[in-house]
Amino acid sequence: MTTKPRQCVAIEPDLIAAATGEAAPAARERVDAHVAGCTACRDDFARYRAVDAVVGTLRADPAPPGDAEAARRRLIARLADLKTRLVSYRVFSSPLGPILLAASEHGVALVEYLRGGLSGSRLFAMAGIDPQEDGGELERLHDELLEYLAGRRTRLEWPLDLRFARSDFERAVLQATSAVPYGAVSSYTGIAGDLGKPSAVRAVAQALRHNPVPIVIPCHRIVGVGGDLVGYAGDRIALKERLLAVEGVPTRRDHSGVCRGSMYHYDPNPDRQYCLPTCGTILERPIGRVKLFARRELAEAIGLEPCADCRPDLHPLSV
Amino acid sequence: MGEAVQLDDPAFEAVVATHHGEIYRYLRRLAYRGPEADDLSQETFLRAYRARHRLTPNANIRAWLFTIATNVFRNHVRSERRRRVAHASLQVTRRELDLDGPEAEALAGEVRTLTEAAIRRLPLKQRLAFTLRKLHELDYELIGQSLDCSAESARAHVFQALRKIRTTLNGHALPPTESTR
């Protein structure tokens, strides 16, 4: 290997840059000045230019015609498949403890109280789901959820994706439950009746136990036929009581159930009239058939009228 | 989040429509076989789709996709190496010369094939930097970002690559270029 003169070594980077169209004007001038008096570098320069020209021919499409288009079509198909499986999630803190929110392209799929950490989430137990931690969209949902829990919002109007429900029956139960308004209470028996399956009380309870979107679908508003706070998210009755309290639903001192005596009652009747708990024998009729309301306005918000006999409008329950 | 924009599905479809061809060509140059490039470009866009929420409003989407594609390819090379398959130097000799034209182009074809072989033998970073710069004309700043190095070292990789290619072509007649002033 011959040793190059020092100035030739020094100019080499500029020379390569100039020959391959990358040099700044100043460098280009330096190279021009040098090669004017240096034959070896002039040859070098020409050689690099020729190499650059060969490289230029490689810019032609490396694939046979049609390959890219076929690849693009396969990509579109895989993207479509990914979109159906992709569920983004995020764990947020809340007054009820850590809560996981998860949503697909169709809507919110999970609202989950996390107990044993993320690994216990249903998100990772279900086939055909591609969970991805993410969350721009979920932040907004979390904000709304916090507003709801603080009593500053009465509705969570979120599009839902009920893919975590295990059957059409469960979806029907969730649907019927979502019709129970804010501040109102019904029972498992009531939901079974609403679905035209009065004997399916246990199945209704099971379906609500697996409610993938608690709070949003208000399974906390469903109590035992006598008003008992049976079951919530497994055994977390305290959560149920707390969510009812947010809506103003009074509960017994021993936390065992709702205080029927402090709620307005509605037993479906042609005049759509709601009553005080002291109206006739209404207090003895089962919750479910009778819906309970924490406040008069909540009953009237769904179009009910005060009973002409007991006049809840003239004798409101003291809060 | 604040800064992030959401590329909704139609916007992402537009990204695919605009950039898939080029990213596919890039990976096709890097990969040894067509189906491999197909898989790698799918992987690139699926990753991009998953990460689309992390894009900032004035992000350079083209550069972003090149970065993802580069990472996908580097991971692929690593896992291939682990499987002890696909040795670059072996592959070069086996590669079909599907770009070669008829006899008349034989000389240019031979030089081009030699050049391609030289590019394939380059160390990975040099090869990536060279391909991004010389075949896809990305600027050094972006190449540096893609390769986790400075613009300066990206440039050094490209120049080192040019030196090696030049050495490979020593003794071969090259097609003439217009005069050098």
Short mmCIF file of C-alpha atoms in Angstrom, two decimals, chain A residues 39-316:
data_model
loop_
_atom_site.label_atom_id
_atom_site.label_comp_id
_atom_site.label_asym_id
_atom_site.label_seq_id
_atom_site.Cartn_x
_atom_site.Cartn_y
_atom_site.Cartn_z
CA THR A 39 -3.38 13.82 -10.73
CA ALA A 40 -3.86 10.98 -8.25
CA CYS A 41 -6.70 12.72 -6.52
CA ARG A 42 -8.23 13.76 -9.82
CA ASP A 43 -8.40 10.06 -10.73
CA ASP A 44 -9.78 9.30 -7.31
CA PHE A 45 -12.44 11.90 -7.79
CA ALA A 46 -13.43 10.49 -11.18
CA ARG A 47 -13.53 7.01 -9.72
CA TYR A 48 -15.83 8.03 -6.86
CA ARG A 49 -18.08 9.78 -9.32
CA ALA A 50 -18.31 6.61 -11.36
CA VAL A 51 -19.05 4.60 -8.21
CA ASP A 52 -21.74 7.09 -7.30
CA ALA A 53 -23.26 6.68 -10.75
CA VAL A 54 -23.35 2.89 -10.36
CA VAL A 55 -24.98 3.31 -6.95
CA GLY A 56 -27.52 5.57 -8.61
CA THR A 57 -28.64 2.71 -10.84
CA LEU A 58 -29.54 0.74 -7.70
CA ARG A 59 -32.32 3.19 -6.95
CA ALA A 60 -34.47 1.40 -9.47
CA ASP A 61 -37.27 -0.61 -7.88
CA PRO A 62 -35.62 -3.75 -6.49
CA ALA A 63 -38.81 -5.79 -6.66
CA PRO A 64 -40.56 -7.30 -9.68
CA PRO A 65 -43.68 -5.35 -10.65
CA GLY A 66 -46.72 -6.25 -8.58
CA ASP A 67 -44.80 -7.50 -5.54
CA ALA A 68 -45.23 -4.28 -3.58
CA GLU A 69 -48.91 -4.11 -4.41
CA ALA A 70 -49.44 -7.73 -3.33
CA ALA A 71 -47.53 -7.01 -0.11
CA ARG A 72 -49.67 -3.95 0.51
CA ARG A 73 -52.86 -5.95 0.10
CA ARG A 74 -51.65 -8.52 2.61
CA LEU A 75 -50.76 -5.70 4.98
CA ILE A 76 -54.24 -4.18 4.73
CA ALA A 77 -55.75 -7.56 5.61
CA ARG A 78 -53.45 -7.97 8.61
CA LEU A 79 -54.16 -4.44 9.78
CA ALA A 80 -57.87 -5.14 9.67
CA ASP A 81 -57.30 -8.26 11.74
CA LEU A 82 -55.12 -6.40 14.22
CA LYS A 83 -57.74 -3.69 14.64
CA THR A 84 -60.33 -6.25 15.66
CA ARG A 85 -58.00 -7.75 18.27
CA LEU A 86 -56.34 -4.61 19.56
CA VAL A 87 -57.52 -3.48 22.97
CA SER A 88 -55.69 -0.59 24.54
CA TYR A 89 -55.67 -0.33 28.29
CA ARG A 90 -54.34 1.70 31.12
CA VAL A 91 -54.41 1.41 34.89
CA PHE A 92 -55.60 4.50 36.71
CA SER A 93 -55.88 5.40 40.32
CA SER A 94 -59.34 6.17 41.67
CA PRO A 95 -61.06 6.61 45.03
CA LEU A 96 -62.12 2.96 44.62
CA GLY A 97 -58.54 1.75 44.20
CA PRO A 98 -56.64 1.00 41.00
CA ILE A 99 -58.94 0.65 38.02
CA LEU A 100 -58.09 -0.71 34.63
CA LEU A 101 -59.83 0.87 31.67
CA ALA A 102 -59.64 -0.88 28.31
CA ALA A 103 -61.13 0.04 24.98
CA SER A 104 -61.21 -1.38 21.48
CA GLU A 105 -62.02 0.44 18.27
CA HIS A 106 -65.71 -0.18 19.08
CA GLY A 107 -65.81 1.13 22.60
CA VAL A 108 -64.99 0.55 26.23
CA ALA A 109 -64.49 -3.15 26.85
CA LEU A 110 -63.36 -3.35 30.46
CA VAL A 111 -63.67 -1.38 33.65
CA GLU A 112 -61.92 -3.57 36.16
CA TYR A 113 -61.11 -3.17 39.83
CA LEU A 114 -57.58 -4.48 40.05
CA ARG A 115 -56.82 -6.45 43.14
CA GLY A 116 -53.95 -8.78 42.44
CA GLY A 117 -52.25 -6.44 39.98
CA LEU A 118 -52.35 -6.34 36.24
CA SER A 119 -51.59 -10.01 35.68
CA GLY A 120 -54.93 -10.94 37.21
CA SER A 121 -56.81 -8.85 34.67
CA ARG A 122 -59.32 -10.50 32.41
CA LEU A 123 -57.56 -8.71 29.58
CA PHE A 124 -54.83 -11.31 29.62
CA ALA A 125 -57.07 -14.29 30.15
CA MET A 126 -59.15 -13.95 27.03
CA ALA A 127 -58.17 -15.42 23.68
CA GLY A 128 -58.19 -13.31 20.55
CA ILE A 129 -57.25 -10.13 22.37
CA ASP A 130 -54.12 -8.18 21.67
CA PRO A 131 -53.71 -5.92 24.71
CA GLN A 132 -51.67 -2.80 24.33
CA GLU A 133 -50.85 -0.31 27.01
CA ASP A 134 -51.79 3.05 25.65
CA GLY A 135 -54.06 5.74 26.51
CA GLY A 136 -54.77 9.16 24.97
CA GLU A 137 -58.42 8.31 24.63
CA LEU A 138 -58.52 6.50 27.98
CA GLU A 139 -57.39 9.58 29.88
CA ARG A 140 -60.57 11.37 28.93
CA LEU A 141 -62.61 8.40 30.13
CA HIS A 142 -60.72 8.37 33.38
CA ASP A 143 -61.48 12.07 33.90
CA GLU A 144 -65.17 11.41 33.33
CA LEU A 145 -65.09 8.47 35.69
CA LEU A 146 -63.56 10.61 38.42
CA GLU A 147 -66.26 13.24 37.86
CA TYR A 148 -68.87 10.53 38.16
CA LEU A 149 -67.41 9.20 41.38
CA ALA A 150 -67.31 12.72 42.78
CA GLY A 151 -71.03 13.14 41.98
CA ARG A 152 -70.39 15.82 39.38
CA ARG A 153 -71.63 13.68 36.50
CA THR A 154 -74.61 11.35 36.34
CA ARG A 155 -73.94 9.62 33.05
CA LEU A 156 -71.07 7.84 31.40
CA GLU A 157 -72.19 7.85 27.80
CA TRP A 158 -69.46 5.65 26.47
CA PRO A 159 -69.71 3.42 23.44
CA LEU A 160 -69.33 -0.10 24.76
CA ASP A 161 -67.74 -3.23 23.39
CA LEU A 162 -69.26 -6.16 25.26
CA ARG A 163 -66.91 -8.80 23.90
CA PHE A 164 -65.96 -9.82 27.44
CA ALA A 165 -69.53 -10.85 28.18
CA ARG A 166 -69.71 -14.60 27.83
CA SER A 167 -73.04 -15.06 26.11
CA ASP A 168 -75.93 -13.29 24.47
CA PHE A 169 -77.90 -13.82 27.66
CA GLU A 170 -75.25 -11.96 29.62
CA ARG A 171 -75.32 -9.17 27.08
CA ALA A 172 -79.11 -9.00 27.41
CA VAL A 173 -78.79 -8.78 31.21
CA LEU A 174 -76.26 -5.97 30.87
CA GLN A 175 -78.54 -4.19 28.44
CA ALA A 176 -81.51 -4.41 30.81
CA THR A 177 -79.34 -3.24 33.72
CA SER A 178 -78.15 -0.20 31.82
CA ALA A 179 -81.81 0.89 31.67
CA VAL A 180 -81.94 1.36 35.45
CA PRO A 181 -81.52 5.12 35.84
CA TYR A 182 -79.16 7.06 38.05
CA GLY A 183 -80.23 7.09 41.68
CA ALA A 184 -82.68 4.22 41.16
CA VAL A 185 -82.58 0.66 42.43
CA SER A 186 -83.94 -2.58 41.04
CA SER A 187 -83.36 -6.24 41.86
CA TYR A 188 -82.09 -9.41 40.21
CA THR A 189 -85.65 -10.63 40.16
CA GLY A 190 -86.69 -7.36 38.55
CA ILE A 191 -84.10 -7.74 35.76
CA ALA A 192 -85.10 -11.37 35.19
CA GLY A 193 -88.70 -10.15 34.91
CA ASP A 194 -87.68 -7.36 32.53
CA LEU A 195 -86.09 -9.99 30.31
CA GLY A 196 -89.26 -12.13 30.41
CA LYS A 197 -87.39 -14.90 32.26
CA PRO A 198 -88.64 -14.56 35.82
CA SER A 199 -87.00 -17.80 36.93
CA ALA A 200 -83.52 -16.81 35.73
CA VAL A 201 -82.69 -14.84 38.88
CA ARG A 202 -79.46 -16.72 39.62
CA ALA A 203 -78.31 -16.48 36.03
CA VAL A 204 -78.93 -12.74 36.16
CA ALA A 205 -76.83 -12.49 39.32
CA GLN A 206 -74.06 -14.51 37.70
CA ALA A 207 -74.13 -12.32 34.60
CA LEU A 208 -73.84 -9.18 36.70
CA ARG A 209 -71.05 -10.71 38.71
CA HIS A 210 -69.15 -10.92 35.43
CA ASN A 211 -70.16 -7.46 34.28
CA PRO A 212 -67.11 -6.36 32.26
CA VAL A 213 -67.97 -2.69 32.59
CA PRO A 214 -69.17 -2.02 36.15
CA ILE A 215 -70.14 1.56 37.01
CA VAL A 216 -70.82 2.21 33.30
CA ILE A 217 -73.39 -0.57 33.30
CA PRO A 218 -74.70 0.11 36.79
CA CYS A 219 -74.91 -3.34 38.31
CA HIS A 220 -74.47 -1.65 41.70
CA ARG A 221 -78.09 -0.49 41.33
CA ILE A 222 -79.28 -4.08 41.42
CA VAL A 223 -79.94 -5.43 44.91
CA GLY A 224 -81.71 -8.37 46.50
CA VAL A 225 -85.46 -8.51 46.33
CA GLY A 226 -85.61 -7.33 49.95
CA GLY A 227 -83.07 -4.56 49.40
CA ASP A 228 -79.99 -6.45 50.58
CA LEU A 229 -76.64 -5.45 49.13
CA VAL A 230 -75.79 -8.91 47.90
CA GLY A 231 -72.59 -9.40 45.94
CA TYR A 232 -70.51 -6.90 44.07
CA ALA A 233 -67.31 -7.57 42.15
CA GLY A 234 -67.10 -10.80 44.09
CA ASP A 235 -67.40 -9.77 47.73
CA ARG A 236 -66.85 -6.06 47.66
CA ILE A 237 -70.15 -4.96 49.11
CA ALA A 238 -68.54 -1.80 50.46
CA LEU A 239 -67.85 -0.64 46.90
CA LYS A 240 -71.48 -1.18 46.02
CA GLU A 241 -72.62 0.86 48.99
CA ARG A 242 -70.20 3.58 48.09
CA LEU A 243 -71.39 3.80 44.49
CA LEU A 244 -75.00 3.94 45.68
CA ALA A 245 -74.08 6.68 48.14
CA VAL A 246 -72.64 8.73 45.26
CA GLU A 247 -76.10 8.63 43.70
CA GLY A 248 -77.78 9.53 46.98
CA VAL A 249 -79.27 6.09 47.63
CA PRO A 250 -79.60 5.68 51.41
CA THR A 251 -78.34 2.48 53.00
CA ARG A 252 -78.98 0.86 56.35
CA ARG A 253 -76.77 1.63 59.30
CA ASP A 254 -75.42 -1.89 59.36
CA HIS A 255 -74.53 -1.61 55.66
CA SER A 256 -76.65 -4.64 54.87
CA GLY A 257 -78.96 -3.08 52.32
CA VAL A 258 -80.76 -0.07 50.95
CA CYS A 259 -83.14 1.90 53.17
CA ARG A 260 -86.45 1.38 51.41
CA GLY A 261 -88.21 3.54 53.94
CA SER A 262 -86.20 6.56 52.77
CA MET A 263 -86.83 6.08 49.04
CA TYR A 264 -89.61 6.83 46.60
CA HIS A 265 -91.32 3.81 45.11
CA TYR A 266 -92.69 3.10 41.70
CA ASP A 267 -94.92 0.11 41.08
CA PRO A 268 -95.74 0.21 37.34
CA ASN A 269 -99.27 1.58 36.88
CA PRO A 270 -101.20 3.07 33.95
CA ASP A 271 -100.95 6.60 35.34
CA ARG A 272 -97.18 6.26 35.81
CA GLN A 273 -97.40 7.56 39.35
CA TYR A 274 -94.67 7.12 41.95
CA CYS A 275 -95.32 6.97 45.67
CA LEU A 276 -94.03 7.49 49.14
CA PRO A 277 -92.92 4.26 50.84
CA THR A 278 -95.92 4.66 53.14
CA CYS A 279 -98.47 4.52 50.34
CA GLY A 280 -100.70 1.49 50.96
CA THR A 281 -98.84 -1.80 50.98
CA ILE A 282 -96.16 -0.71 48.53
CA LEU A 283 -93.36 -1.29 51.04
CA GLU A 284 -94.26 -4.98 51.17
CA ARG A 285 -94.03 -5.51 47.45
CA PRO A 286 -90.75 -6.92 46.12
CA ILE A 287 -88.03 -4.66 44.78
CA GLY A 288 -87.74 -5.37 41.11
CA ARG A 289 -91.38 -5.16 40.42
CA VAL A 290 -91.15 -1.95 42.41
CA LYS A 291 -88.33 0.38 41.43
CA LEU A 292 -86.85 2.67 44.07
CA PHE A 293 -85.64 6.22 43.62
CA ALA A 294 -83.33 8.20 45.86
CA ARG A 295 -84.89 11.52 44.87
CA ARG A 296 -88.17 12.76 43.41
CA GLU A 297 -86.44 14.58 40.57
CA LEU A 298 -84.87 11.32 39.43
CA ALA A 299 -88.30 9.70 39.16
CA GLU A 300 -89.73 12.70 37.42
CA ALA A 301 -86.75 12.85 35.07
CA ILE A 302 -87.97 9.61 33.50
CA GLY A 303 -91.52 10.94 33.16
CA LEU A 304 -93.17 9.70 36.37
CA GLU A 305 -95.83 11.75 38.17
CA PRO A 306 -96.42 12.12 41.91
CA CYS A 307 -99.11 9.76 43.26
CA ALA A 308 -102.45 11.53 43.63
CA ASP A 309 -103.09 9.74 46.95
CA CYS A 310 -99.85 9.93 48.94
CA ARG A 311 -98.64 13.16 47.25
CA PRO A 312 -94.86 12.74 47.44
CA ASP A 313 -94.67 16.23 45.95
CA LEU A 314 -96.34 17.71 49.03
CA HIS A 315 -94.64 15.44 51.58
CA PRO A 316 -91.12 14.86 50.30
#
